[in-house]
Amino acid sequence: MKKLIYILLAMYPLFFSSCEDYFEPEQTGLVEGDVFYKDLNNLRIGLNAVYNLMQSQQYQLSEIIFGEAMSDNSWNKQDVEINEMGQLVNFQFNTENTYILQRYQINYQGINKANQVIRSAPYVDYRANGTSEKEIREVLGQAKLLRALFYFNLVKTYGGVSIQPEDVDLGNMVVPRSSLDEVYAYIEKDLREAILILRRGRYQLTEAGQIGVGGALGLLMKVLVYEASPGVKLTSVDKEQKWQEAREIGEFFIEGKNLTYNQILKFDENYPNESWESLAKRLVLDPSATKETVFAGQDVVSIHQLDEFDKIFRLEGEFSPESLIEINHYDYSGSGVSTNESWPCGGSLINSLGGTSSTIAITPTSDLNNQFQNDPRKLFTITGRTLSEYYKQEETSPQIGWFNYGNGMIFVKYYIFRSEGSTNGRNYRVMRYPEALLLFAEALNETGDSRKAVDYVNKIRQRARKLLDPDNPNSQYISIPAANFQDVAYAPYDVTRDAILKEKRIEMAGEFDRWFEIARLGILSERMASVYKNAPVEQPSGKIRERGKYFRKGVNEIFPIPQEEISISNGVIEQNFGY
């Protein structure tokens, strides 16, 4: 049974907090200078509350809905329904849609919880009870990374949003929206600061579930690539410079090139109103640290690596060396203690786990399936009605079922073998090392090094080719000749770019990110037109799918600010164009 992050199970009531406590704990007046957590143990409990929110059904279901169910990767049973979910996936929703509101709320709840930790950390007495500055820094770094992730979720979904101050005046809670550029700059700043203070290694064994420096580096690369992409409409950002910055972080993280603290933070250009001494105090840096302190690339280059593809989503693959951000789920099966930490979304993927009654239930499209021609990863990503012997290899019948809609396939990365226990203990993978490699490949190609970009694509394909090795016991379930799965050839920029993006779609399929991928590429309109053109008739009802038909270019690339937020703010929070 997995160990709970940070603290003893007996303390669970202290950190299982409700998803309804938007601003908590209750206080009045100005909170500036006050802190919520005054020692390391309480600071960790505060951080645990942030992780606990990410374990919740509301958070993870929102990731499935907006990241995968809306995209060209999946059909849903709700495609032909007229309820709020059907309205959402068919772009016939209004600004009071429940799922749009819930996504907005859950991410701001996470920001609020992270703010409490960030505001408190510099005031914790590291000399008390044997506490070290390093321990405080690592908690602070995780809070900053998670806050950046919540804002990234929001900015991808709604555009520019309100940046909530760490010192909150509860008598004046309405904060106007910041611009898209300002929110991205804020996210970048959090991640760059987190890189300096997070653990320079992986958390393992009883500490597994916390996020180290690799998570911040991978997420920063992703944010920089988004800023550089054509679908992200920034007004004051040099997109070519962002490609170069993404490459710079990749060379540090993946190739081991040294960077100074100044280069990581961009201190000279990004901190005109803060001294180094003030920043060092705020981040609880070692007193010897200066702007020119060198962060050695060798300290990060070997932290993460590719693992075996057929194992990374099995129980033995949890907290794999390739996991950058992974949310731990303690297996409370049968204990009746809590449901918050169980993997809540299996029923959205596999019918026998509750799919027929799930809020959303997704199946792969034929278009996605066709991307896997002669690719051995298909067996471990999607499957059709002809079930491979791989899923029948255990003596008892497998926990599997098909959805009777769409093209009749299922996503199987989160498939549960009976020998691996209940669905409750399944970890949620947020970001993996292969995604960082492909982001780096994209940055290399965009900055003029297509050959090296192809080399990184082929590192991932070479890992996939090992599935066909006769020494791999699972190769018996794959009928693809090894000669049919080749490396990507060196090619000009355009061809290389297409190869990178196709590889990413295959490698990351079913991991709840596809909608935002095609949004940042600026191709949502054409992809939704393709979805509508190729939509299968629902069987056996004969209902016609119209998903994609009502997509409005220039409007539906982002979603509306929830009407409840507009109303509460008395119009201070302005609505997005077209809503």
Coordinates of C-alpha atoms in Angstrom, one line a residue:
M1 CA 0.0 0.0 0.0
K2 CA 1.4 3.4 -1.0
K3 CA 2.7 5.8 1.5
L4 CA 0.8 9.1 1.9
I5 CA 2.8 12.2 0.9
Y6 CA 4.7 13.9 3.7
I7 CA 2.8 13.0 6.8
L8 CA 1.2 10.1 8.7
L9 CA -2.2 8.7 7.7
A10 CA -3.4 9.4 11.2
M11 CA -3.2 13.1 10.4
Y12 CA -5.5 12.9 7.4
P13 CA -8.3 15.0 8.8
L14 CA -5.9 18.0 9.0
F15 CA -5.5 18.1 5.2
F16 CA -8.5 16.7 3.6
S17 CA -10.1 20.0 2.8
S18 CA -13.3 20.6 1.0
C19 CA -13.4 21.8 -2.6
E20 CA -16.0 24.4 -1.7
D21 CA -13.7 26.5 0.5
Y22 CA -12.7 29.0 -2.1
F23 CA -11.1 31.5 0.3
E24 CA -10.0 29.7 3.4
P25 CA -9.4 29.8 6.3
E26 CA -12.0 32.5 7.1
Q27 CA -10.5 35.8 7.9
T28 CA -11.5 39.5 7.7
G29 CA -9.5 42.6 6.9
L30 CA -6.0 42.8 5.4
V31 CA -3.9 39.7 5.7
E32 CA -0.6 41.4 4.7
G33 CA 2.3 40.3 6.9
D34 CA 0.2 37.5 8.5
V35 CA 1.0 33.9 7.8
F36 CA -1.1 30.7 8.0
Y37 CA 1.7 28.2 8.6
K38 CA 4.5 29.0 11.1
D39 CA 6.5 25.8 11.3
L40 CA 7.6 23.3 8.7
N41 CA 5.1 20.6 9.7
N42 CA 2.2 23.0 9.2
L43 CA 3.8 24.3 6.0
R44 CA 3.8 20.7 4.7
I45 CA 0.2 20.2 5.7
G46 CA -0.6 23.3 3.7
L47 CA 1.2 21.9 0.6
N48 CA -0.6 18.6 1.1
A49 CA -3.9 20.5 0.8
V50 CA -2.7 21.7 -2.7
Y51 CA -1.9 18.1 -3.8
N52 CA -5.1 16.9 -2.3
L53 CA -7.1 19.2 -4.6
M54 CA -5.3 17.7 -7.6
Q55 CA -6.4 14.3 -6.4
S56 CA -10.0 15.3 -6.5
Q57 CA -12.5 14.1 -9.0
Q58 CA -13.5 17.7 -9.9
Y59 CA -9.9 18.6 -10.9
Q60 CA -9.1 15.5 -12.9
L61 CA -12.5 15.2 -14.5
S62 CA -12.0 18.8 -15.7
E63 CA -8.7 17.8 -17.3
I64 CA -10.3 14.9 -19.2
I65 CA -13.2 17.1 -20.4
F66 CA -11.3 20.1 -21.5
G67 CA -8.0 18.4 -22.5
E68 CA -9.3 15.3 -24.3
A69 CA -13.1 15.1 -24.7
M70 CA -13.3 18.4 -26.6
S71 CA -10.6 17.4 -29.0
D72 CA -10.1 15.5 -32.3
N73 CA -8.8 12.5 -30.3
S74 CA -12.1 11.3 -28.9
W75 CA -15.8 10.7 -29.3
N76 CA -18.1 10.9 -26.3
K77 CA -21.5 9.5 -25.4
Q78 CA -22.5 13.1 -24.7
D79 CA -22.0 14.1 -28.4
V80 CA -25.6 13.3 -29.1
E81 CA -27.1 14.4 -25.8
I82 CA -28.7 17.8 -25.0
N83 CA -27.6 18.1 -21.3
E84 CA -24.9 20.6 -20.2
M85 CA -22.1 18.2 -21.1
G86 CA -23.6 17.7 -24.6
Q87 CA -23.9 21.5 -25.0
L88 CA -20.3 21.9 -24.0
V89 CA -18.7 19.4 -26.4
N90 CA -20.9 20.7 -29.2
F91 CA -20.1 24.4 -28.6
Q92 CA -23.7 25.2 -27.9
F93 CA -23.1 26.2 -24.2
N94 CA -23.8 29.5 -22.5
T95 CA -21.8 31.4 -19.9
E96 CA -23.6 29.6 -17.1
N97 CA -22.4 26.1 -18.0
T98 CA -21.6 24.2 -14.9
Y99 CA -18.4 22.6 -16.2
I100 CA -16.9 25.9 -17.3
L101 CA -17.6 27.3 -13.8
Q102 CA -16.2 24.2 -12.0
R103 CA -12.9 24.4 -14.0
Y104 CA -12.5 28.0 -13.1
Q105 CA -13.3 27.5 -9.4
I106 CA -11.1 24.4 -8.8
N107 CA -8.0 26.0 -10.3
Y108 CA -8.5 29.2 -8.2
Q109 CA -9.0 27.1 -5.1
G110 CA -5.6 25.6 -5.9
I111 CA -4.1 29.0 -6.3
N112 CA -5.5 30.1 -3.0
K113 CA -4.1 27.1 -1.2
A114 CA -0.7 27.5 -2.9
N115 CA -0.6 31.3 -2.0
Q116 CA -1.0 30.4 1.7
V117 CA 2.1 28.2 1.5
I118 CA 4.1 30.8 -0.5
R119 CA 3.2 33.6 1.8
S120 CA 4.2 31.7 4.9
A121 CA 7.4 30.0 3.8
P122 CA 9.8 32.9 4.3
Y123 CA 8.6 33.3 7.9
V124 CA 9.1 29.7 9.0
D125 CA 11.9 29.5 11.6
Y126 CA 14.3 27.0 10.0
R127 CA 16.2 26.7 13.3
A128 CA 13.3 25.3 15.1
N129 CA 13.0 21.5 15.6
G130 CA 16.0 20.7 13.4
T131 CA 14.3 22.3 10.3
S132 CA 16.7 23.2 7.5
E133 CA 16.4 26.0 5.0
K134 CA 16.6 23.4 2.2
E135 CA 13.4 21.7 3.5
I136 CA 11.6 25.0 3.5
R137 CA 12.9 25.9 0.0
E138 CA 11.6 22.5 -1.4
V139 CA 8.1 23.1 0.0
L140 CA 8.1 26.6 -1.3
G141 CA 9.3 25.5 -4.7
Q142 CA 6.5 22.9 -5.0
A143 CA 3.9 25.5 -4.1
K144 CA 5.2 27.8 -6.8
L145 CA 5.2 25.1 -9.4
L146 CA 1.7 24.1 -8.6
R147 CA 0.5 27.7 -8.6
A148 CA 2.0 28.1 -12.0
L149 CA 0.3 24.9 -13.2
F150 CA -3.1 26.2 -12.0
Y151 CA -2.6 29.5 -13.8
F152 CA -1.5 27.7 -16.9
N153 CA -4.7 25.7 -16.8
L154 CA -6.7 28.9 -16.5
V155 CA -4.9 30.9 -19.2
K156 CA -5.1 28.1 -21.7
T157 CA -8.9 27.8 -21.0
Y158 CA -10.0 31.4 -20.5
G159 CA -7.3 33.7 -21.8
G160 CA -6.1 36.5 -19.4
V161 CA -7.4 36.0 -15.9
S162 CA -7.2 37.7 -12.5
I163 CA -3.9 37.3 -10.7
Q164 CA -4.7 36.8 -7.1
P165 CA -2.3 38.7 -4.8
E166 CA -0.5 36.7 -2.1
D167 CA -1.4 39.3 0.5
V168 CA -5.1 39.4 0.2
D169 CA -7.4 42.2 1.3
L170 CA -10.6 40.3 2.0
G171 CA -12.5 43.5 2.0
N172 CA -11.6 44.0 -1.7
M173 CA -11.6 40.6 -3.3
V174 CA -12.4 41.7 -6.9
V175 CA -9.2 41.7 -8.9
P176 CA -9.5 42.8 -12.6
R177 CA -8.3 40.5 -15.3
S178 CA -4.7 40.7 -16.3
S179 CA -3.7 40.5 -20.0
L180 CA -2.6 37.2 -21.6
D181 CA 1.0 38.5 -21.7
E182 CA 0.9 39.4 -18.0
V183 CA -0.4 36.0 -16.9
Y184 CA 2.2 34.1 -19.0
A185 CA 4.9 36.3 -17.5
Y186 CA 3.7 35.5 -14.0
I187 CA 3.7 31.8 -14.7
E188 CA 7.2 32.0 -16.1
K189 CA 8.4 33.8 -13.1
D190 CA 7.0 31.2 -10.7
L191 CA 8.6 28.4 -12.6
R192 CA 12.0 30.0 -13.0
E193 CA 12.1 30.7 -9.2
A194 CA 10.9 27.2 -8.5
I195 CA 13.8 25.8 -10.5
L196 CA 16.3 27.4 -8.1
I197 CA 14.8 25.9 -4.9
L198 CA 13.3 22.5 -5.8
R199 CA 15.1 19.3 -5.0
R200 CA 17.7 18.5 -7.6
G201 CA 16.6 14.9 -7.9
R202 CA 13.6 12.6 -7.8
Y203 CA 11.5 11.9 -4.7
Q204 CA 11.4 8.1 -4.2
L205 CA 10.1 5.4 -1.8
T206 CA 8.2 7.0 1.1
E207 CA 8.7 10.5 -0.4
A208 CA 7.3 9.7 -3.8
G209 CA 4.6 12.0 -5.0
Q210 CA 6.4 15.3 -4.5
I211 CA 7.7 17.2 -7.4
G212 CA 11.4 17.9 -8.0
V213 CA 13.3 20.3 -10.3
G214 CA 12.5 18.1 -13.4
G215 CA 8.9 19.0 -13.1
A216 CA 9.5 22.7 -13.1
L217 CA 12.0 22.5 -16.0
G218 CA 9.6 20.4 -18.1
L219 CA 6.6 22.7 -17.4
L220 CA 8.7 25.8 -18.1
M221 CA 9.7 24.4 -21.5
K222 CA 6.0 23.7 -22.2
V223 CA 5.0 27.3 -21.2
L224 CA 7.7 28.8 -23.3
V225 CA 6.7 26.7 -26.3
Y226 CA 3.0 27.8 -25.8
E227 CA 4.2 31.5 -25.7
A228 CA 6.1 30.9 -29.0
S229 CA 3.2 29.2 -30.7
P230 CA 0.9 30.9 -33.3
G231 CA -2.4 30.0 -31.5
V232 CA -1.4 31.9 -28.4
K233 CA -2.1 35.6 -29.2
L234 CA 0.4 37.5 -27.2
T235 CA 0.9 41.2 -28.1
S236 CA 4.3 42.1 -26.6
V237 CA 6.3 38.9 -26.7
D238 CA 9.0 38.1 -29.2
K239 CA 8.0 34.6 -30.3
E240 CA 11.4 33.8 -31.8
Q241 CA 13.0 34.7 -28.5
K242 CA 10.6 32.3 -26.7
W243 CA 11.7 29.5 -29.0
Q244 CA 15.3 30.3 -28.1
E245 CA 14.5 30.4 -24.4
A246 CA 12.8 27.0 -24.7
R247 CA 15.9 25.6 -26.4
E248 CA 18.1 27.1 -23.7
I249 CA 16.1 25.4 -20.9
G250 CA 16.2 22.1 -22.9
E251 CA 19.9 22.3 -23.3
F252 CA 20.2 22.7 -19.6
F253 CA 17.7 20.0 -18.6
I254 CA 18.3 17.4 -21.3
E255 CA 21.9 18.0 -22.5
G256 CA 23.5 19.3 -19.2
K257 CA 24.6 22.8 -20.3
N258 CA 25.4 25.0 -17.3
L259 CA 23.3 28.1 -16.5
T260 CA 23.8 30.8 -14.0
Y261 CA 21.0 31.9 -11.6
N262 CA 20.7 35.1 -13.6
Q263 CA 20.2 33.2 -16.8
I264 CA 17.5 31.0 -15.3
L265 CA 15.6 33.8 -13.7
K266 CA 16.3 36.4 -16.4
F267 CA 16.9 38.6 -13.3
D268 CA 18.4 41.6 -14.9
E269 CA 15.4 42.1 -17.2
N270 CA 12.5 40.7 -15.1
Y271 CA 13.2 42.2 -11.7
P272 CA 13.5 45.9 -12.1
N273 CA 11.9 46.7 -8.8
E274 CA 13.4 44.0 -6.6
S275 CA 17.0 43.7 -5.3
W276 CA 18.8 40.4 -5.3
E277 CA 18.9 40.5 -1.5
S278 CA 15.1 40.8 -1.4
L279 CA 14.6 37.9 -3.8
A280 CA 17.1 35.7 -1.9
K281 CA 15.2 36.3 1.3
R282 CA 11.8 35.6 -0.3
L283 CA 13.1 32.3 -1.8
V284 CA 15.0 31.3 1.3
L285 CA 18.1 31.0 -0.8
D286 CA 21.5 29.9 0.6
P287 CA 23.3 33.1 1.8
S288 CA 26.2 32.4 -0.5
A289 CA 24.0 32.4 -3.6
T290 CA 24.5 35.3 -6.1
K291 CA 23.2 36.1 -9.6
E292 CA 26.3 34.6 -11.0
T293 CA 26.1 31.3 -9.0
V294 CA 26.3 28.4 -11.6
F295 CA 23.6 25.8 -11.6
A296 CA 25.5 22.8 -13.1
G297 CA 23.7 21.0 -15.8
Q298 CA 25.1 17.7 -14.6
D299 CA 22.9 18.2 -11.5
V300 CA 19.8 17.8 -13.6
V301 CA 20.7 16.0 -16.8
S302 CA 20.5 12.5 -15.4
I303 CA 17.5 12.9 -13.1
H304 CA 14.9 11.6 -15.6
Q305 CA 15.1 9.1 -18.4
L306 CA 12.9 7.1 -20.7
D307 CA 11.4 4.0 -19.2
E308 CA 9.8 0.9 -20.9
F309 CA 6.6 2.0 -22.7
D310 CA 4.7 -1.1 -21.8
K311 CA 5.3 -0.5 -18.1
I312 CA 4.9 3.2 -17.5
F313 CA 1.1 3.0 -17.1
R314 CA 1.2 -0.3 -15.2
L315 CA 1.3 -0.4 -11.4
E316 CA 5.1 -1.1 -11.6
G317 CA 5.5 2.1 -13.6
E318 CA 4.2 4.5 -11.0
F319 CA 6.8 7.1 -10.1
S320 CA 8.9 5.9 -13.1
P321 CA 12.2 7.8 -13.9
E322 CA 10.3 9.4 -16.8
S323 CA 7.6 10.9 -14.6
L324 CA 8.0 14.6 -14.2
I325 CA 4.7 15.4 -12.4
E326 CA 2.6 12.5 -11.1
I327 CA -0.2 12.8 -8.6
N328 CA -0.2 10.1 -5.9
H329 CA -3.4 8.2 -5.1
Y330 CA -3.4 6.4 -1.8
D331 CA -5.4 3.1 -2.1
Y332 CA -8.2 3.4 0.4
S333 CA -10.1 0.6 -1.2
G334 CA -12.5 -0.9 1.3
S335 CA -11.4 1.2 4.2
G336 CA -14.1 3.8 4.0
V337 CA -11.7 6.5 5.0
S338 CA -11.8 8.8 2.0
T339 CA -12.7 8.8 -1.7
N340 CA -10.8 12.0 -2.5
E341 CA -7.5 10.3 -3.1
S342 CA -8.8 7.4 -5.2
W343 CA -8.3 7.6 -9.0
P344 CA -11.8 9.0 -9.8
C345 CA -11.9 9.0 -13.6
G346 CA -11.4 5.4 -14.7
G347 CA -15.1 5.3 -15.6
S348 CA -14.5 8.0 -18.2
L349 CA -12.2 5.7 -20.0
I350 CA -13.4 2.1 -19.6
N351 CA -17.0 1.1 -19.5
S352 CA -16.9 -1.6 -16.9
L353 CA -15.4 0.9 -14.4
G354 CA -18.6 2.9 -14.6
G355 CA -18.5 4.5 -18.0
T356 CA -22.2 4.2 -18.8
S357 CA -23.0 6.5 -15.8
S358 CA -19.9 8.7 -15.9
T359 CA -20.1 12.5 -16.4
I360 CA -18.1 12.1 -19.5
A361 CA -17.0 8.9 -21.3
I362 CA -14.5 9.1 -24.1
T363 CA -13.4 6.7 -26.9
P364 CA -10.7 7.2 -29.5
T365 CA -11.6 8.5 -33.0
S366 CA -10.7 6.6 -36.2
D367 CA -8.5 9.6 -37.0
L368 CA -6.4 9.0 -33.9
N369 CA -6.4 5.2 -34.5
N370 CA -5.0 5.8 -38.0
Q371 CA -2.0 7.6 -36.6
F372 CA -0.8 4.4 -35.1
Q373 CA -0.4 2.5 -38.4
N374 CA 2.6 0.1 -37.8
D375 CA 3.3 1.6 -34.4
P376 CA 3.7 -0.9 -31.5
R377 CA 2.6 1.7 -29.0
K378 CA -1.0 1.2 -30.1
L379 CA -1.5 -2.0 -28.1
F380 CA -0.8 0.0 -24.9
T381 CA -2.7 3.1 -25.9
I382 CA -6.0 2.2 -27.6
T383 CA -7.8 -1.0 -28.5
G384 CA -10.9 -2.0 -30.5
R385 CA -13.5 -4.7 -30.0
T386 CA -11.1 -7.5 -31.0
L387 CA -9.3 -7.7 -27.7
S388 CA -5.7 -8.6 -27.8
E389 CA -4.5 -11.6 -25.8
Y390 CA -2.4 -9.2 -23.9
Y391 CA -5.5 -8.1 -22.0
K392 CA -6.6 -11.7 -21.5
Q393 CA -3.4 -13.1 -20.1
E394 CA -4.5 -13.2 -16.5
E395 CA -6.5 -16.2 -15.3
T396 CA -9.5 -14.2 -14.3
S397 CA -11.4 -12.2 -16.9
P398 CA -10.0 -8.7 -17.2
Q399 CA -11.8 -5.6 -16.0
I400 CA -12.7 -4.2 -19.3
G401 CA -15.7 -3.1 -21.3
W402 CA -16.5 -1.2 -24.5
F403 CA -18.5 1.9 -25.0
N404 CA -21.3 1.4 -27.5
Y405 CA -20.7 4.6 -29.4
G406 CA -18.3 6.4 -31.6
N407 CA -15.9 4.0 -33.4
G408 CA -16.1 1.4 -30.6
M409 CA -12.6 1.6 -29.2
I410 CA -11.2 2.4 -25.8
F411 CA -8.3 4.2 -24.3
V412 CA -6.2 1.7 -22.3
K413 CA -3.4 3.6 -20.7
Y414 CA -5.3 3.5 -17.4
Y415 CA -6.5 -0.1 -17.9
I416 CA -6.5 -1.9 -14.6
F417 CA -5.3 -5.6 -14.5
R418 CA -7.0 -7.5 -11.7
S419 CA -3.6 -8.4 -10.3
E420 CA -2.9 -4.7 -9.8
G421 CA -5.8 -4.1 -7.4
S422 CA -8.6 -1.6 -7.5
T423 CA -8.9 1.5 -9.6
N424 CA -8.6 3.6 -6.4
G425 CA -4.9 3.3 -6.3
R426 CA -4.1 4.5 -9.9
N427 CA -1.8 7.5 -10.1
Y428 CA -2.5 10.4 -12.4
R429 CA 0.4 11.2 -14.7
V430 CA 0.4 15.0 -15.4
M431 CA 3.7 15.3 -17.4
R432 CA 6.3 12.7 -18.6
Y433 CA 9.9 13.1 -19.8
P434 CA 9.0 12.2 -23.4
E435 CA 6.9 15.3 -23.7
A436 CA 9.9 17.4 -22.6
L437 CA 12.0 15.7 -25.3
L438 CA 9.5 16.5 -27.9
L439 CA 9.1 20.1 -26.8
F440 CA 12.9 20.4 -27.0
A441 CA 12.8 18.8 -30.5
E442 CA 10.2 21.4 -31.5
A443 CA 12.3 24.2 -30.1
L444 CA 15.4 22.9 -31.9
N445 CA 13.6 22.7 -35.2
E446 CA 12.2 26.3 -34.8
T447 CA 15.7 27.6 -34.0
G448 CA 17.4 26.1 -37.0
D449 CA 18.6 22.6 -35.9
S450 CA 16.3 20.2 -37.6
R451 CA 18.8 17.3 -37.6
K452 CA 19.2 17.4 -33.8
A453 CA 15.4 17.7 -33.5
V454 CA 15.0 14.5 -35.5
D455 CA 17.5 12.8 -33.3
Y456 CA 15.3 13.5 -30.2
V457 CA 12.2 12.2 -32.0
N458 CA 14.1 9.0 -32.8
K459 CA 15.1 8.6 -29.2
I460 CA 11.4 8.1 -28.4
R461 CA 10.8 5.9 -31.4
Q462 CA 13.8 3.8 -30.5
R463 CA 12.3 3.3 -27.1
A464 CA 9.0 2.2 -28.8
R465 CA 10.9 -0.2 -31.1
K466 CA 12.0 -2.1 -28.0
L467 CA 8.4 -3.3 -27.8
L468 CA 9.2 -5.5 -30.9
D469 CA 12.3 -7.0 -29.4
P470 CA 11.9 -10.8 -29.2
D471 CA 13.4 -10.6 -25.7
N472 CA 10.4 -8.4 -24.6
P473 CA 7.7 -10.9 -23.4
N474 CA 5.0 -8.5 -24.7
S475 CA 6.3 -8.6 -28.2
Q476 CA 4.3 -11.8 -28.8
Y477 CA 1.1 -9.7 -28.7
I478 CA 2.3 -7.3 -31.4
S479 CA 2.1 -8.5 -35.1
I480 CA 4.0 -5.5 -36.6
P481 CA 7.3 -6.5 -38.4
A482 CA 10.2 -4.5 -36.9
A483 CA 11.1 -3.4 -40.5
N484 CA 7.8 -1.5 -40.7
F485 CA 8.6 0.8 -37.8
Q486 CA 11.5 3.0 -38.8
D487 CA 13.2 6.1 -37.5
V488 CA 12.2 9.5 -38.8
A489 CA 14.4 10.6 -41.7
Y490 CA 16.3 13.9 -41.7
A491 CA 14.3 16.4 -43.5
P492 CA 13.7 20.2 -44.0
Y493 CA 11.9 22.3 -41.4
D494 CA 8.3 21.8 -42.5
V495 CA 8.6 18.0 -42.8
T496 CA 10.4 17.8 -39.4
R497 CA 7.8 19.9 -37.7
D498 CA 5.0 17.6 -38.9
A499 CA 7.0 14.5 -37.7
I500 CA 7.5 16.0 -34.3
L501 CA 3.8 16.9 -33.9
K502 CA 2.6 13.5 -35.1
E503 CA 5.0 11.8 -32.7
K504 CA 3.7 13.9 -29.9
R505 CA 0.1 13.0 -30.7
I506 CA 0.9 9.3 -30.7
E507 CA 3.1 9.3 -27.6
M508 CA 0.7 11.5 -25.5
A509 CA -2.6 10.1 -26.7
G510 CA -5.2 9.7 -24.0
E511 CA -3.3 11.9 -21.5
F512 CA -5.8 14.8 -21.5
D513 CA -3.8 17.5 -23.4
R514 CA -4.8 17.2 -27.0
W515 CA -7.4 20.1 -27.1
F516 CA -4.8 22.6 -25.8
E517 CA -2.2 21.2 -28.2
I518 CA -4.2 22.0 -31.3
A519 CA -5.3 25.3 -29.8
R520 CA -1.8 26.5 -29.3
L521 CA -0.9 25.4 -32.8
G522 CA -3.7 27.6 -34.1
I523 CA -5.5 24.8 -36.0
L524 CA -8.7 24.3 -33.9
S525 CA -11.0 25.5 -36.6
E526 CA -9.7 23.1 -39.3
R527 CA -9.5 20.2 -36.8
M528 CA -13.1 20.8 -35.6
A529 CA -14.2 20.9 -39.3
S530 CA -12.6 17.5 -39.7
V531 CA -14.3 16.1 -36.6
Y532 CA -17.7 17.2 -38.0
K533 CA -17.0 15.8 -41.4
N534 CA -15.9 12.4 -40.1
A535 CA -18.3 12.0 -37.2
P536 CA -19.9 8.5 -37.1
V537 CA -23.6 8.0 -36.6
E538 CA -24.4 6.9 -33.1
Q539 CA -25.4 3.3 -32.8
P540 CA -27.9 1.8 -32.2
S541 CA -29.9 5.0 -31.8
G542 CA -29.0 6.4 -35.2
K543 CA -28.5 9.8 -33.8
I544 CA -26.4 12.2 -35.9
R545 CA -23.2 13.6 -34.4
E546 CA -22.7 17.3 -35.0
R547 CA -19.6 18.0 -32.9
G548 CA -17.5 20.6 -34.6
K549 CA -20.4 22.0 -36.6
Y550 CA -21.0 24.9 -34.3
F551 CA -17.4 25.8 -33.6
R552 CA -16.9 29.6 -34.1
K553 CA -13.4 30.6 -35.3
G554 CA -12.1 33.6 -33.4
V555 CA -14.4 32.8 -30.4
N556 CA -14.3 29.2 -29.3
E557 CA -10.5 28.9 -29.0
I558 CA -11.1 30.0 -25.4
F559 CA -14.1 29.6 -23.2
P560 CA -16.2 32.3 -21.5
I561 CA -15.5 33.6 -18.0
P562 CA -18.3 32.1 -15.9
Q563 CA -21.3 34.4 -15.6
E564 CA -21.3 34.0 -11.8
E565 CA -17.8 35.6 -11.7
I566 CA -18.9 38.5 -13.9
S567 CA -22.0 39.1 -11.7
I568 CA -20.2 38.9 -8.4
S569 CA -17.6 41.4 -9.7
N570 CA -20.3 43.9 -10.8
G571 CA -18.7 43.9 -14.2
V572 CA -15.1 44.5 -13.0
I573 CA -14.3 41.1 -14.5
E574 CA -14.9 41.5 -18.3
Q575 CA -16.3 38.8 -20.6
N576 CA -14.3 37.3 -23.4
F577 CA -15.1 38.3 -27.0
G578 CA -18.1 36.6 -28.6
Y579 CA -19.8 35.5 -25.4

